[in-house]
Short mmCIF file of C-alpha atoms and ligand atoms in Angstrom, two decimals:
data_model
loop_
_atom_site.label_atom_id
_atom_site.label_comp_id
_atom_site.label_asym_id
_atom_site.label_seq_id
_atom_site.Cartn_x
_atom_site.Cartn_y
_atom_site.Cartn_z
CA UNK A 930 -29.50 57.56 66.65
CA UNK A 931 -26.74 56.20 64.84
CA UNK A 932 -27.66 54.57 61.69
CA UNK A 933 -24.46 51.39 62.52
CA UNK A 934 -26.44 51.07 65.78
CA UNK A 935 -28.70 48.42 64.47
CA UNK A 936 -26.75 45.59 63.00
CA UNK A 937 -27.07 45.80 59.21
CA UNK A 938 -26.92 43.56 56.71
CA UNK A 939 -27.93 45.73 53.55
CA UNK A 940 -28.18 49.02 54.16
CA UNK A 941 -31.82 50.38 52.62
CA UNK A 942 -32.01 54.50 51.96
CA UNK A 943 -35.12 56.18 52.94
CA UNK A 944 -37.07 55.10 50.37
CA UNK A 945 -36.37 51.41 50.47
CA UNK A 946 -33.61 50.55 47.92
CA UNK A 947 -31.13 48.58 49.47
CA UNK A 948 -27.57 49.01 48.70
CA UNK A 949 -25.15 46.67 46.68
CA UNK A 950 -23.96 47.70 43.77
CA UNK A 951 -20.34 50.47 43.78
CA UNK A 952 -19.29 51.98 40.81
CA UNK A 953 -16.07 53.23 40.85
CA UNK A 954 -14.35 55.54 38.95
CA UNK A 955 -10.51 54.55 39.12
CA UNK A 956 -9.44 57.66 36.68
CA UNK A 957 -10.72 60.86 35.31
CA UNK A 958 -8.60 60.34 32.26
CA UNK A 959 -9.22 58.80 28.79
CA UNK A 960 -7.76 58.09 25.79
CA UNK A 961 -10.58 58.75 23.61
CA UNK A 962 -12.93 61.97 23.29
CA UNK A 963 -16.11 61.38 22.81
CA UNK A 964 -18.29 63.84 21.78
CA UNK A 965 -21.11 63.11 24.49
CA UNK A 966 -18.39 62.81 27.65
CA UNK A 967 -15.76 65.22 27.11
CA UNK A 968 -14.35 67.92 24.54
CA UNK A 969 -12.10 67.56 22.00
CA UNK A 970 -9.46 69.77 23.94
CA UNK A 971 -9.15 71.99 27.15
CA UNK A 972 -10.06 69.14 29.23
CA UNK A 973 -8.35 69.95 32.81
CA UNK A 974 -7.40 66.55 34.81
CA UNK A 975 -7.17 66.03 37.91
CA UNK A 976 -3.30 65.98 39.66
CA UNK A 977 -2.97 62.62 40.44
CA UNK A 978 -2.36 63.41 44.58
CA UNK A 979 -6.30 64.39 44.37
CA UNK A 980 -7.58 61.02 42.82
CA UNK A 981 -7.47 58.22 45.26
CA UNK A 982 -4.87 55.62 45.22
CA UNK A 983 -5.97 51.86 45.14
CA UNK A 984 -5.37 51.71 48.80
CA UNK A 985 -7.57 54.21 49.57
CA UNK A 986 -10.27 52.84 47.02
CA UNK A 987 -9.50 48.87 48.60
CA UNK A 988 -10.22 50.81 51.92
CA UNK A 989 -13.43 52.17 50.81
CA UNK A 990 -14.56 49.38 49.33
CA UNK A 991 -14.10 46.97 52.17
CA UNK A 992 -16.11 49.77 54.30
CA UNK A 993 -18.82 49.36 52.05
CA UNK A 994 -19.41 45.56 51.98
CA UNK A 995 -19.94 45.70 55.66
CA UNK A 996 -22.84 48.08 54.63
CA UNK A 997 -23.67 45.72 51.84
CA UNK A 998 -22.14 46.33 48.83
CA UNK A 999 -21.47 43.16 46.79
CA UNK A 1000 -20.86 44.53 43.57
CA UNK A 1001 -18.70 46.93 41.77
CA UNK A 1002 -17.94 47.94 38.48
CA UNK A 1003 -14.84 49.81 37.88
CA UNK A 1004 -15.02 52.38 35.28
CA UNK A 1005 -13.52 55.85 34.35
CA UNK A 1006 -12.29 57.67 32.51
CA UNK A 1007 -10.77 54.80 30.72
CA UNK A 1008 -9.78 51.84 33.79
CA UNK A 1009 -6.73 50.63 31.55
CA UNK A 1010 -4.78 54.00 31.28
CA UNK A 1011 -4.76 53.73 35.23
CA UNK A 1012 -1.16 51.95 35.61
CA UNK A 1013 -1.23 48.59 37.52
CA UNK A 1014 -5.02 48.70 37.44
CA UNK A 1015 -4.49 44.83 36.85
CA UNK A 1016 -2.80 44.33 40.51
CA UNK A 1017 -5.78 46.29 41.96
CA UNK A 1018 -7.93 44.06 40.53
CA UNK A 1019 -6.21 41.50 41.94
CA UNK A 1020 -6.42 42.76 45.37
CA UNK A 1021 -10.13 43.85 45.05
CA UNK A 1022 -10.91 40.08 43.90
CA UNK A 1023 -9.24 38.77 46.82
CA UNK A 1024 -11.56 40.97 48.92
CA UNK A 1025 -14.48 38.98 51.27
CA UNK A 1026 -17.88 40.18 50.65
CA UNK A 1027 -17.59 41.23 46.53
CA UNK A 1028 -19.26 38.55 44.59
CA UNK A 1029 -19.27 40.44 41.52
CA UNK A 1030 -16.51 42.40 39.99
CA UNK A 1031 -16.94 44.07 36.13
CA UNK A 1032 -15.92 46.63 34.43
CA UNK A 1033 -16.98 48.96 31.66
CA UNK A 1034 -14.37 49.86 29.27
CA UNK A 1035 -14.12 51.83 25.72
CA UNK A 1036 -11.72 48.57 24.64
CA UNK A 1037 -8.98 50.68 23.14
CA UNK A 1038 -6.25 49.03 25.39
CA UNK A 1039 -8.37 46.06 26.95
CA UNK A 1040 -7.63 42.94 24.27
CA UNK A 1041 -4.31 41.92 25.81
CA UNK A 1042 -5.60 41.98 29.22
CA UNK A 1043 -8.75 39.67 28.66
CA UNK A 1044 -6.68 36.49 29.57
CA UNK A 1045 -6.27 38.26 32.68
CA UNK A 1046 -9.65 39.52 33.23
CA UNK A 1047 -10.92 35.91 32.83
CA UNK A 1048 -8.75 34.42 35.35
CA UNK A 1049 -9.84 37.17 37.76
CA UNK A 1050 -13.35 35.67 37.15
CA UNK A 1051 -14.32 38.68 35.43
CA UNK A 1052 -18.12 37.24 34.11
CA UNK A 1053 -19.32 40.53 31.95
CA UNK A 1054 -17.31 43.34 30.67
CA UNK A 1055 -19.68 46.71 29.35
CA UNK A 1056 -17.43 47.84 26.23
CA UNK A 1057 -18.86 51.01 24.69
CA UNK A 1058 -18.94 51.31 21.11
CA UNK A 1059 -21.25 53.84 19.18
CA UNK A 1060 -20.63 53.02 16.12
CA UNK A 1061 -19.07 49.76 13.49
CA UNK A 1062 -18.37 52.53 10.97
CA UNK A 1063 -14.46 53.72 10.84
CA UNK A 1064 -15.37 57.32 9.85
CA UNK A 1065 -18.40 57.63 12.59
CA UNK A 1066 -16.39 56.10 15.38
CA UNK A 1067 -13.20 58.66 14.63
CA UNK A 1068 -16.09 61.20 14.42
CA UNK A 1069 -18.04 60.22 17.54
CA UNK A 1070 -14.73 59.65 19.75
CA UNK A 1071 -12.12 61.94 17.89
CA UNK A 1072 -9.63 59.02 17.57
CA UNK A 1073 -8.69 56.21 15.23
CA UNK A 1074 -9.16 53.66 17.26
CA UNK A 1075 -12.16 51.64 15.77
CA UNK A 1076 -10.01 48.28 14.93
CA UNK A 1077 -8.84 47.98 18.81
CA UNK A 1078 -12.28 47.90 19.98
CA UNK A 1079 -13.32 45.12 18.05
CA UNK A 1080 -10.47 43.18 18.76
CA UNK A 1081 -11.00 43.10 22.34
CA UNK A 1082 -14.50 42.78 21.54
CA UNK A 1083 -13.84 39.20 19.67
CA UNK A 1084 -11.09 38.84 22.64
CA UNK A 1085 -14.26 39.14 25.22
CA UNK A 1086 -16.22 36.63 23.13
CA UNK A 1087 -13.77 34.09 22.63
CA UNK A 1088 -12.51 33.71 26.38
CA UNK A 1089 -16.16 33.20 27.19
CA UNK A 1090 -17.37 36.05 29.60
CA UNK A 1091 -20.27 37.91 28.63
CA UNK A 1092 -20.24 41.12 26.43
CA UNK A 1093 -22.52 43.97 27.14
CA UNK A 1094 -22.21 46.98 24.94
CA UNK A 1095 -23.28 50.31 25.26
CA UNK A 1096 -23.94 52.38 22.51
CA UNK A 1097 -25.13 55.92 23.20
CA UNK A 1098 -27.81 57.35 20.88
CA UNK A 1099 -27.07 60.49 19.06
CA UNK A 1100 -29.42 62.81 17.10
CA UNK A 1101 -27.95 62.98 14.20
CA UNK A 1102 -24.66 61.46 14.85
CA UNK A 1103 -25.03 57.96 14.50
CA UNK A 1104 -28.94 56.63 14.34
CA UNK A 1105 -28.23 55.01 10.66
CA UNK A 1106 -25.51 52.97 13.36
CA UNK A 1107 -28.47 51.75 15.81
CA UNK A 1108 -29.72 48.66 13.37
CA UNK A 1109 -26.38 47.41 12.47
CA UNK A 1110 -25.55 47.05 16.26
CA UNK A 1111 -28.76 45.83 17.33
CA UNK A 1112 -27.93 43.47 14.36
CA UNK A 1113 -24.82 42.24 16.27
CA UNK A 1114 -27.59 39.71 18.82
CA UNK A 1115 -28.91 38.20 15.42
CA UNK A 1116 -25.52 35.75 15.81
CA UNK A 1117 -23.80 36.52 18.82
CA UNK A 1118 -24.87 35.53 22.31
CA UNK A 1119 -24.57 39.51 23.40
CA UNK A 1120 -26.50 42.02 24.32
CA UNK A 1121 -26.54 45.18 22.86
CA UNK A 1122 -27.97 48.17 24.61
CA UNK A 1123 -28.92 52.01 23.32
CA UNK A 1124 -28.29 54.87 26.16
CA UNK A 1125 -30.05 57.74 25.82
CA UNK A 1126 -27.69 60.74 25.50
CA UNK A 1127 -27.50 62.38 28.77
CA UNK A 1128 -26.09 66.15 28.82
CA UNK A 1129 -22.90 65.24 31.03
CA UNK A 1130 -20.44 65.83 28.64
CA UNK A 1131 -18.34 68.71 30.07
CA UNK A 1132 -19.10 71.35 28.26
CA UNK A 1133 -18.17 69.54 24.98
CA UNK A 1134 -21.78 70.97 23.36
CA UNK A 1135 -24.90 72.46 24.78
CA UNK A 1136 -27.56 69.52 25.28
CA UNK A 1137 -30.82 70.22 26.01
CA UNK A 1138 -34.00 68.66 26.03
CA UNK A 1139 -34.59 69.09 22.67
CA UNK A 1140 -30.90 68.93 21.60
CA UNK A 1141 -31.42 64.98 23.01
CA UNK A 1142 -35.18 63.33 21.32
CA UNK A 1143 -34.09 60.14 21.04
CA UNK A 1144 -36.22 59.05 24.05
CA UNK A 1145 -36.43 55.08 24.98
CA UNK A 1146 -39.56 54.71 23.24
CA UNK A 1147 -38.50 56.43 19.99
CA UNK A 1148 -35.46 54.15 20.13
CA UNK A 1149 -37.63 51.00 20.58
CA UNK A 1150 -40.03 51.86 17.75
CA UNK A 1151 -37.22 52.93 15.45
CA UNK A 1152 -35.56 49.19 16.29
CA UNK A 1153 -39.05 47.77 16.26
CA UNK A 1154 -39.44 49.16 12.62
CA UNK A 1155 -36.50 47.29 11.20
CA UNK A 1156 -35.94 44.19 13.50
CA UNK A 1157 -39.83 43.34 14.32
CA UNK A 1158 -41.46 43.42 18.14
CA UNK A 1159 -38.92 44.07 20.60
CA UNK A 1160 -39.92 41.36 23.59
CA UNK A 1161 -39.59 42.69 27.21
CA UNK A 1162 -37.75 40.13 28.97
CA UNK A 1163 -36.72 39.45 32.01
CA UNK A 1164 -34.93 41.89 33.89
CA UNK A 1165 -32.72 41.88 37.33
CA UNK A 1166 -33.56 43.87 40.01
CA UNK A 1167 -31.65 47.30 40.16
CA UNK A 1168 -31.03 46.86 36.42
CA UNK A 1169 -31.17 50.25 34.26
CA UNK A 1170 -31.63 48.32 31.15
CA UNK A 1171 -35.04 47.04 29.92
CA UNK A 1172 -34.15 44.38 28.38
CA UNK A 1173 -35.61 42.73 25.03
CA UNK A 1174 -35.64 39.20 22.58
CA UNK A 1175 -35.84 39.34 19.04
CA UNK A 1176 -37.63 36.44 17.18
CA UNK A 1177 -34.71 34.59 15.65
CA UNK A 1178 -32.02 36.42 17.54
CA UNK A 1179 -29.37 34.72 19.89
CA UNK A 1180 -28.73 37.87 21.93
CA UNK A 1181 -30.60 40.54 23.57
CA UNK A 1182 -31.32 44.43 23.14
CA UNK A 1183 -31.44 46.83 25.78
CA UNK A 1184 -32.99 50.22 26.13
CA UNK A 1185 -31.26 52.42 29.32
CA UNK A 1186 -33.82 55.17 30.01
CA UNK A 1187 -30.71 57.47 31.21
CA UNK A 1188 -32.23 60.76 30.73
CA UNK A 1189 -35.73 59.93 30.84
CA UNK A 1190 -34.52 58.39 34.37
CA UNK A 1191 -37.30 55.21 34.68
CA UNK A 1192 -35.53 53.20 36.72
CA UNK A 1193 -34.78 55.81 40.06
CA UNK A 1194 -37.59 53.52 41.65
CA UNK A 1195 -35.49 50.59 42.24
CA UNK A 1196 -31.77 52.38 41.94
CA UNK A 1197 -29.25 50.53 44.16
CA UNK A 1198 -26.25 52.11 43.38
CA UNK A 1199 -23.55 54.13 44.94
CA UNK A 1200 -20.91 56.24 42.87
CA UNK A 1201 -17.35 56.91 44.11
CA UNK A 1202 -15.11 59.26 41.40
CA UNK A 1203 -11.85 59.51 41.05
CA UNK A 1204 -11.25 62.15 43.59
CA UNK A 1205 -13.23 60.20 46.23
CA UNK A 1206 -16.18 62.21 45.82
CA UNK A 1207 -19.98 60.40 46.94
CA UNK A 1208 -22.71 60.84 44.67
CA UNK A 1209 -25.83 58.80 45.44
CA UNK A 1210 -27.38 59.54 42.33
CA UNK A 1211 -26.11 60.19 38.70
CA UNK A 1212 -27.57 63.32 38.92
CA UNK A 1213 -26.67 65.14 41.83
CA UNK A 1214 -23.99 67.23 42.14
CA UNK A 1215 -22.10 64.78 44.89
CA UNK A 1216 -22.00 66.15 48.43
CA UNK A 1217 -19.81 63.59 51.03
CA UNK A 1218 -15.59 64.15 50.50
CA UNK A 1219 -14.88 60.78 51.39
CA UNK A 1220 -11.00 61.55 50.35
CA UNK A 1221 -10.87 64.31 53.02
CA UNK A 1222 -12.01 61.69 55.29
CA UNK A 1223 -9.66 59.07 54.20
CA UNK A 1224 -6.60 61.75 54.24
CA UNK A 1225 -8.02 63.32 57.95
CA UNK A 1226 -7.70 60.42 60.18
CA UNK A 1227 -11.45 59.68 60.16
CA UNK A 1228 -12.00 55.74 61.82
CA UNK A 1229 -13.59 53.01 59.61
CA UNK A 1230 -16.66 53.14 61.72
CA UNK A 1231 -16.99 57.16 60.78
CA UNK A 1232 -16.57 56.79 57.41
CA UNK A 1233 -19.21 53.90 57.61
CA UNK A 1234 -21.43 56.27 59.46
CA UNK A 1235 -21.02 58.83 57.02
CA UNK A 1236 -21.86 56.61 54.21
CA UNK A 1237 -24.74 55.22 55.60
CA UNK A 1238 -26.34 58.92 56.47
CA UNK A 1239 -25.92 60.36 52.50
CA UNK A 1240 -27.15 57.26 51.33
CA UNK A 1241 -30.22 57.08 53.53
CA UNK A 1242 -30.60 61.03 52.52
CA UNK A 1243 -30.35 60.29 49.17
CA UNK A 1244 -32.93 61.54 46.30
CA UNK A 1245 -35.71 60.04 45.46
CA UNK A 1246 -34.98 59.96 42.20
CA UNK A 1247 -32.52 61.74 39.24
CA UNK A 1248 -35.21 64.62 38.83
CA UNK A 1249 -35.20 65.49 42.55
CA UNK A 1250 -31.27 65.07 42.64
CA UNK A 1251 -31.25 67.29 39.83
CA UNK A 1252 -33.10 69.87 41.16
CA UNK A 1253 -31.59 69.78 44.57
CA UNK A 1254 -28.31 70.49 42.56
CA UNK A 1255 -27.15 74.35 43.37
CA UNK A 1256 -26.41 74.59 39.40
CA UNK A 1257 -28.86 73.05 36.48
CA UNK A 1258 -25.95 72.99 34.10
CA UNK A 1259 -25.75 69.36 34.12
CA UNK A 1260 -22.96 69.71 30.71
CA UNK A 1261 -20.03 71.36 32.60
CA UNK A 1262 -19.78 67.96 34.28
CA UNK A 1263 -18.01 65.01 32.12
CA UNK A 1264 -19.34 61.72 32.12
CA UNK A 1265 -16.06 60.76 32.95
CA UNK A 1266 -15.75 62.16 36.15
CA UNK A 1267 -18.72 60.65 36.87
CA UNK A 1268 -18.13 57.58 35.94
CA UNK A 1269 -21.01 56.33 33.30
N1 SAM B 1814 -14.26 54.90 29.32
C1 SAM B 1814 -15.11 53.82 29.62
C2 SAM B 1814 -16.11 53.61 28.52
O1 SAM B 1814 -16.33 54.49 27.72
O2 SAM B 1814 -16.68 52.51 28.49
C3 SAM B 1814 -15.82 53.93 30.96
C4 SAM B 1814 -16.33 55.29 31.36
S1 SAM B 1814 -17.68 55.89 30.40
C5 SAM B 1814 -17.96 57.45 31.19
C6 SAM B 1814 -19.01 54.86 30.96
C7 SAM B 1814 -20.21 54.83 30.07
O3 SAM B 1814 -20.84 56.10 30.07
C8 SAM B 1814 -19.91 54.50 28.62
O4 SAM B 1814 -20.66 53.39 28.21
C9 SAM B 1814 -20.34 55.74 27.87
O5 SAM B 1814 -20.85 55.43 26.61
C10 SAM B 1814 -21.37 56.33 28.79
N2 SAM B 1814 -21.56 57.76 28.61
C11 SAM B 1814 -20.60 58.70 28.63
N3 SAM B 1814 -21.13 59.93 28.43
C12 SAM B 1814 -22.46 59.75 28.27
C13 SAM B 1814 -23.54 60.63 28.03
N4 SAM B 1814 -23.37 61.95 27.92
N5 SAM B 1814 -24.77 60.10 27.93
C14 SAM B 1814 -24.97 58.76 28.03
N6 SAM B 1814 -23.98 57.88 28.29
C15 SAM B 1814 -22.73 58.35 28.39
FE1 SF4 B 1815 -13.53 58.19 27.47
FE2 SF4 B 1815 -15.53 56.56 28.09
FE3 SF4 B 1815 -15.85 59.23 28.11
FE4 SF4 B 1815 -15.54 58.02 25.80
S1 SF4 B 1815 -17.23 57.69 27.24
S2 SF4 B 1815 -14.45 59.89 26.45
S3 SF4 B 1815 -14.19 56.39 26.31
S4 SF4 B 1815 -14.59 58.07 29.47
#
């Protein structure tokens, strides 16, 4: 039986996580190279007639809130080296059904545009940011480009929407950074939140298991050691973050469990990359062509049907997707194709 045969108003996957939340990849390219996403060089983009233009995305998009969607976070590669990603925006605002529209962004090009992203009603932006060391972050990210990022990031903070940022935890790389940022919620209403390194970064290094030890609980006891008891808060369903308060702190710090993968149980998240490809789970290797469906005629109501059967088939969680994938080499695969 059809799955669109019963009215739906969220669509729920076989294991009974609704879906809500999109997060679309607008571009496989970036303007930075960071060490855990992509290599330094050799990086092969895709032609641009194989990513999907904004139509196609605004087209996909509206499918989806009819399956429930309400959410989606555009994302990359970088969003702002997409051309006239500001129009799209525009367009996807306008669109009935999204209540929530973000975006996470490495801030290189984003200050000018914050204005913008305001009047869109933009309420959080993610801005990654490893590092507040010059050296590290040219280190970590192979460019320059430390002083952009923190202008948008005092751009973000002064037009009043809410600043996430994500700073991915490196053995080795950047751990005498992970104080100094948590440091950042002692003043400033933001939250800061530690990733754990995940090996999707296209074959710039070999990561293993042991190549990545900074678990969530050897973060938390390494920030615990220097800032005092981390608090659990509050936290929203379908969140990856578990979020904490620090006595005497404004803002908030966040631990994201990304490899250890603790949060599968209450996932509610799709994934659309650039080139239109499905994946209903960060770790699987993506399965439904939803730009071959777009570019062969398929109807609305097919491509509805199609999304609704791969995400009612999805994995139970990022272990299962991962060993359902035909290939365990999780680091030929970028982060940025991917989409974070
Ligand atoms: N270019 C934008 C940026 O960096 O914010 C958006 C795309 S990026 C792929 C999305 C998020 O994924 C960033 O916060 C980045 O730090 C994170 N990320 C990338 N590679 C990662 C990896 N190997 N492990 C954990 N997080 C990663
Ligand atoms: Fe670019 Fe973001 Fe990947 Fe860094 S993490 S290389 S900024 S896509």
């Amino acid at each position: 039986m059809s799955l669109l045969a019963t009215p739906i108003t969220t669509l729920h996957d076989a294991h009974g996580r609704p879906l809500e939340y999109l997060r679309l990849a607008v571009t496989d390219r970036c303007n930075l190279r960071c060490f855990y996403c992509m290599p330094e060089e050799g990086i092969k983009y895709l032609p641009k007639s194989e990513v999907l233009s904004y139509e196609e995305m605004l087209r996909l998009v509206e499918i989806m809130t009819g399956l429930g969607v309400h959410k989606v976070r555009l994302t990359g590669g970088e969003p702002f080296v997409r051309r006239d990603l500001v129009p799209f925006m525009e367009r996807l605002a306008a669109l009935p059904g999204l209540d929530d529209i973000s975006l996470t962004t490495n801030g290189v090009l984003t200050a000018p545009y914050v204005p913008t992203l305001a009047r869109l009603g933009v309420k959080a932006v993610n801005l990654s940011l490893d590092t507040l060391d010059r050296q590290r972050f040219f280190e970590i990210t192979r460019r320059d480009e430390l002083p952009a990022v923190l202008r948008t990031f005092h751009a973000l903070l002064e037009a009043g929407i809410q600043v996430k940022i994500n700073a991915v935890v490196m053995n080795e790389r950047n751990i005498q950074d992970l104080v100094p940022l948590a440091e950042l919620t002692r003043d400033l209403p933001v939250e800061v939140r530690f990733i754990e390194e995940m090996p999707f970064n296209g074959g710039s290094h070999v990561a293993t298991p042991e190549s990545l030890p900074w678990h969530h609980r050897r973060i938390r006891q390494h920030l615990e050691a220097h800032l005092g008891p981390l608090v659990p808060a509050h936290t929203a369903a379908g969140a990856t973050a578990d979020e904490y308060t620090v006595a005497g702190h404004r803002g908030r710090v966040g631990i994201i469990a990304a490899y250890s993968r603790t949060f599968c149980g209450t996932c509610n998240r799709l994934r659309l990359t650039a080139e239109g490809g499905l994946k209903t789970c960060l770790y699987d290797q993506g399965g439904l062509d939803l730009r071959a469906l777009l570019r062969g005629g398929t109807t609305d109501e097919g491509i509805a049907e199609a999304l609704s059967q791969a995400f009612y088939h999805r994995a139970a969680n990022g272990f299962e997707a991962e060993r359902q994938r035909p290939t365990h080499q999780l680091n030929f695969e970028s982060m940025a194709t991917i989409g974070g």
